[in-house]
Structures are given as C-alpha cells and as structure tokens.
Coordinates of C-alpha atoms in Angstrom, one line a residue:
X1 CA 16.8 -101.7 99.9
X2 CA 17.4 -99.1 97.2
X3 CA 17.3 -101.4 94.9
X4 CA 14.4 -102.6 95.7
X5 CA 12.4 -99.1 95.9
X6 CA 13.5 -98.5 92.4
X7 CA 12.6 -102.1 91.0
X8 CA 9.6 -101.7 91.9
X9 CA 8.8 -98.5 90.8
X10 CA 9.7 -99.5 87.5
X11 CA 7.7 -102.9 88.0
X12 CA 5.1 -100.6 88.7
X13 CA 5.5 -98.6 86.1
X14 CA 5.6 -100.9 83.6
X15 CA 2.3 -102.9 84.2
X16 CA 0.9 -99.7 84.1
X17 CA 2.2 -99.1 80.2
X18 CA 1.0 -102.4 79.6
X19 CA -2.4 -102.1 80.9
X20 CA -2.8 -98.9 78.8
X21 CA -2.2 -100.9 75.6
X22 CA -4.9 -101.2 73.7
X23 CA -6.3 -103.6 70.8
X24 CA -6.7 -102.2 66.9
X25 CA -10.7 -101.6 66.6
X26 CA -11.3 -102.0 63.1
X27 CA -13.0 -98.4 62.1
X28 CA -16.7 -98.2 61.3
X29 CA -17.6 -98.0 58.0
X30 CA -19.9 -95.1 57.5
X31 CA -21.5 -96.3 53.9
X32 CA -22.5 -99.4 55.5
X33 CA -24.7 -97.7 58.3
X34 CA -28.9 -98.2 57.5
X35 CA -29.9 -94.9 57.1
X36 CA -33.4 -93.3 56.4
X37 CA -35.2 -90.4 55.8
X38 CA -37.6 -88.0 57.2
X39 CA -40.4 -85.1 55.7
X40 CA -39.2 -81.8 56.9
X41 CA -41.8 -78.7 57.7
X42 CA -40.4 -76.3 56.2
X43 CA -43.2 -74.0 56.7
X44 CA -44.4 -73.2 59.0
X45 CA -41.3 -73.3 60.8
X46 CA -40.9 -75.2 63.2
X47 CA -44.3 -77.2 63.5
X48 CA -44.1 -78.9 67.0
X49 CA -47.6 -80.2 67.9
X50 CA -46.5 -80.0 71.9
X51 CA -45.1 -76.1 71.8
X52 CA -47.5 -75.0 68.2
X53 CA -51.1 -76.7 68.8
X54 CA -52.4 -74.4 66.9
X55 CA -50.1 -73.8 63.4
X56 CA -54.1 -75.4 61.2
X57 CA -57.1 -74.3 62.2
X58 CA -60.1 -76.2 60.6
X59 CA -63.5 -73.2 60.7
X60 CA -66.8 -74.9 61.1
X61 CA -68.4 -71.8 60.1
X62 CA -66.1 -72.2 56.9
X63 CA -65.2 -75.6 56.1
X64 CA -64.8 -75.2 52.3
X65 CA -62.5 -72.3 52.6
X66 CA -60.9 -73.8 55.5
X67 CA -57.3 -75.1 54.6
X68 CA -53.9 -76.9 55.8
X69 CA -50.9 -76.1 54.1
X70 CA -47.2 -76.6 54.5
X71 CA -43.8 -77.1 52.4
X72 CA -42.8 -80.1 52.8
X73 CA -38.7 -81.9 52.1
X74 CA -38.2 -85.2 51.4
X75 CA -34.6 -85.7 53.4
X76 CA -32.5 -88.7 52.5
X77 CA -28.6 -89.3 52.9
X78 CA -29.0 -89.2 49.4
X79 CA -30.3 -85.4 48.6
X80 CA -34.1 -87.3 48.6
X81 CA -33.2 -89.8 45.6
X82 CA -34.2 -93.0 47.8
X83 CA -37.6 -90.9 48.6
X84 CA -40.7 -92.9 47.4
X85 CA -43.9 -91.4 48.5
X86 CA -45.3 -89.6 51.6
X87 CA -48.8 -91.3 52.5
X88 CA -51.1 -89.1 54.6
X89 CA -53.6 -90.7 56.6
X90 CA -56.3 -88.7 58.5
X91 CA -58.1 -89.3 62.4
X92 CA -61.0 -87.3 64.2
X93 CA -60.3 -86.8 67.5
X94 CA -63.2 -86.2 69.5
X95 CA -62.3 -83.7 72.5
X96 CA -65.5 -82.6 73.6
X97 CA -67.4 -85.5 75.3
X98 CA -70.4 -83.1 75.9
X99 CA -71.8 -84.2 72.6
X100 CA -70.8 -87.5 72.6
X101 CA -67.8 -89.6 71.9
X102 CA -67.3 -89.8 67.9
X103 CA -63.0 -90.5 68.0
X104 CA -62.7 -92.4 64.5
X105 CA -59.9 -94.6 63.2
X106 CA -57.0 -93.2 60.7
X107 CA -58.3 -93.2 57.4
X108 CA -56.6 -93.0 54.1
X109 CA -56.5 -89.2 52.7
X110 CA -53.5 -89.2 50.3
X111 CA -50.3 -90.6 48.8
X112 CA -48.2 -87.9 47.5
X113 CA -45.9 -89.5 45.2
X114 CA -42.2 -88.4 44.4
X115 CA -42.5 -86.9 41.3
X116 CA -44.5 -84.1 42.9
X117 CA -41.6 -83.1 44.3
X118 CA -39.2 -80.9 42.6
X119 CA -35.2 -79.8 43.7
X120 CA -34.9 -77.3 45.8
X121 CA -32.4 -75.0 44.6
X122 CA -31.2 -74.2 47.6
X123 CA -30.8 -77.3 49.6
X124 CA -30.7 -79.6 46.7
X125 CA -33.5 -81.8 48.5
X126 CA -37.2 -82.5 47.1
X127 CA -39.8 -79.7 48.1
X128 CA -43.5 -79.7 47.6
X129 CA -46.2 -77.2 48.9
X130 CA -49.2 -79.7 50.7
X131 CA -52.9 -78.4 50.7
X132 CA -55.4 -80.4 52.7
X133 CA -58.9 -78.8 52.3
X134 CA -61.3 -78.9 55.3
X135 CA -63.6 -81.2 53.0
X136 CA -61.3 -83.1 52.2
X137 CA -60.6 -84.1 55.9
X138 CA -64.4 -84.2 56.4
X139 CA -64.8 -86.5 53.8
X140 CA -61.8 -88.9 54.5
X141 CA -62.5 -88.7 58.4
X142 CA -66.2 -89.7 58.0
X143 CA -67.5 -87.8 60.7
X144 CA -70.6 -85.5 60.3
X145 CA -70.1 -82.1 60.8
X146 CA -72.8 -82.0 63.5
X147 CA -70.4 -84.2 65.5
X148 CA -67.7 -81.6 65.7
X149 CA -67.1 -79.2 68.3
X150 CA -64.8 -76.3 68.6
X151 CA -61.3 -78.3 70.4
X152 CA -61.9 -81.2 68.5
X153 CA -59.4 -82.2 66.1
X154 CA -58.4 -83.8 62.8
X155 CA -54.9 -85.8 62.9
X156 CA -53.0 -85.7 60.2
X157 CA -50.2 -88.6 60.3
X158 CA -47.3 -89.1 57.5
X159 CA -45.4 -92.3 56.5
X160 CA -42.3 -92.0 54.2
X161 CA -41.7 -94.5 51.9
X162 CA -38.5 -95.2 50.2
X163 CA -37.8 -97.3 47.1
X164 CA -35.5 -100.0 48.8
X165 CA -38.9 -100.8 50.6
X166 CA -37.8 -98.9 54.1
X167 CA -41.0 -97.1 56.1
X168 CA -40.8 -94.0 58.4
X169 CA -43.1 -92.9 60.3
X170 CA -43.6 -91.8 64.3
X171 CA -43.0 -95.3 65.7
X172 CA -39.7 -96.1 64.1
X173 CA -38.2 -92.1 64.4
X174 CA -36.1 -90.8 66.8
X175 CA -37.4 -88.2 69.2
X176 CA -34.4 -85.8 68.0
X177 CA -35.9 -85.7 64.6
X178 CA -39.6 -85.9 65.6
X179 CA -39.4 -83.0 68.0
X180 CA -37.1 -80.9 67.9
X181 CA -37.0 -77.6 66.0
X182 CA -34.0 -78.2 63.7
X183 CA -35.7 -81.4 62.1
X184 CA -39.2 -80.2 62.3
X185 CA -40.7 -83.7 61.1
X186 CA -43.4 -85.0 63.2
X187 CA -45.1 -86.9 60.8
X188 CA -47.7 -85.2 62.8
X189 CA -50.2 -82.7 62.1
X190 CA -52.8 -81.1 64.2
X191 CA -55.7 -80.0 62.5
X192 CA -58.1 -77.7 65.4
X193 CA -61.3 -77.3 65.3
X194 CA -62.7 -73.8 65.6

C-alpha cells in the first residue's frame, strides 16, 4: 500500500512535468511588423480637441489677422524618412442653429509636402511650423462670413502620406496615439469661432 501511495505520487508528478512542456514558438520578427507613422503637435503641447477645445480661435471681428499655428513632426520608425506629405483638409461646422444650418463638407486647404520639413536636431525627426490664416479657412470652407456665429467651428483634419503608398489618418489610428498626451496627433484641429 506504500508502494502504491508513492507510485502514484510520482505518476502524478510526472504528468504534471509533462503537461508543463511546452512547444518552440518561433520568435516574432520585429522588422517584419507594418508599421506607420503619425503628425505630432508639438506645440501647443498637448492639443486634445476633448480636454483643449479651445488651443485656435478664429475672430470674426478679425479674420485677416486671425491665425492657426502649430509645430508639427513627421514620426516614422524610420526618423520620418518614409514621410510623404501631410494633406490638410478643412470643414465648417455649424453650431448655432439660430441662424440656420450651414455644416459644409471637408474641403481641400493644403498638402504640405516633405521637403518643407527640416531635421530636428533634437529628436532627429522632421519639424515644420503650420500657419492656417482665418481667410484662408474662409475661403477653402466656402461659407459666408455672415453664416458664422461665435461656437461655430472650422475643422481642420490631417492625412499622412508615406512614399510606400500607406495613408494615416483618424479612421485607421489608434486611440493611444490619437488621444493621448504623449502622442499628441489627432489629425484633428479645432478651429472656434469667436
């Protein structure tokens, strides 16, 4: 009978080494991953639409003085080399039904090409300085200025293109980069009306 205690316990014992036995998973290769690439705000830091509505403020009384402007960084695995162009498309966003509903479509306002970008000698990635004018927006919007109201808006939306052909933009980048602070890329600008 003691026998049989300790033949088990050993039975026991070894189906439970085997069961721990595991199969050699061949390792991921880490230069075969897709990777892509994302603007990053530099400043103003961070730009979060949701916490920072209003970082640009658009001054009817003032439109031709009236100015968005950001640094912007081309990040790629690459230290921005893949980085094509950043296309910037503009929206009015009508907020103020009391004179009317005037929401447009995203219109075309500007492709920024790579070669604007210079090295940043600190980070080694691309870095330019964007300026969008408040006529500019007007004019690429198509809205009439007598259509805007103080809490309406102008949306200002980014796509990164890359030269293997690869677009980035909101509907194809994680939330980690598009919201939170360390990324700061929401390929999303908010443009208030005051």
């Amino acid at each position: 009978m003691k026998n049989i205690k300790k033949y088990s316990m050993l039975t026991v014992c070894g189906l439970m080494a085997l069961a721990c036995k595991t199969e050699m998973v061949d390792r991921i290769d880490l230069d075969a991953l897709e990777n892509g690439g994302y603007v990053r705000t530099v400043l103003p830091f961070p730009i979060d639409p949701a916490r920072q509505p209003k970082s640009f403020r658009f001054i009817l009384s003032n439109v031709n003085s009236t100015k968005m402007e950001f640094v912007a960084e081309a990040v790629t695995p690459n230290k921005g080399a893949a980085f094509s162009s950043y296309e910037l498309a503009v929206k009015f966003v009508d907020a103020t039904p009391a004179n009317g509903t005037k929401t447009g479509t995203s219109q075309p306002l500007r492709t920024i090409a790579s070669s604007v970008f210079t090295k940043d000698a600190t980070t080694g990635y691309p870095r330019t300085t964007i300026v969008i004018t408040g006529t500019e927006a007007l004019t690429a919007s198509k809205v009439a200025l007598a259509d805007m109201s103080t809490g309406d808006r102008f949306e200002i939306t980014g796509t990164m293109k890359l030269s293997d052909g690869k677009v980035f933009t909101t509907t194809n980048t994680g939330l980690n980069i598009i919201g939170g602070d360390f990324y700061s890329s929401p390929f999303l600008y908010r443009f208030w009306i005051e």
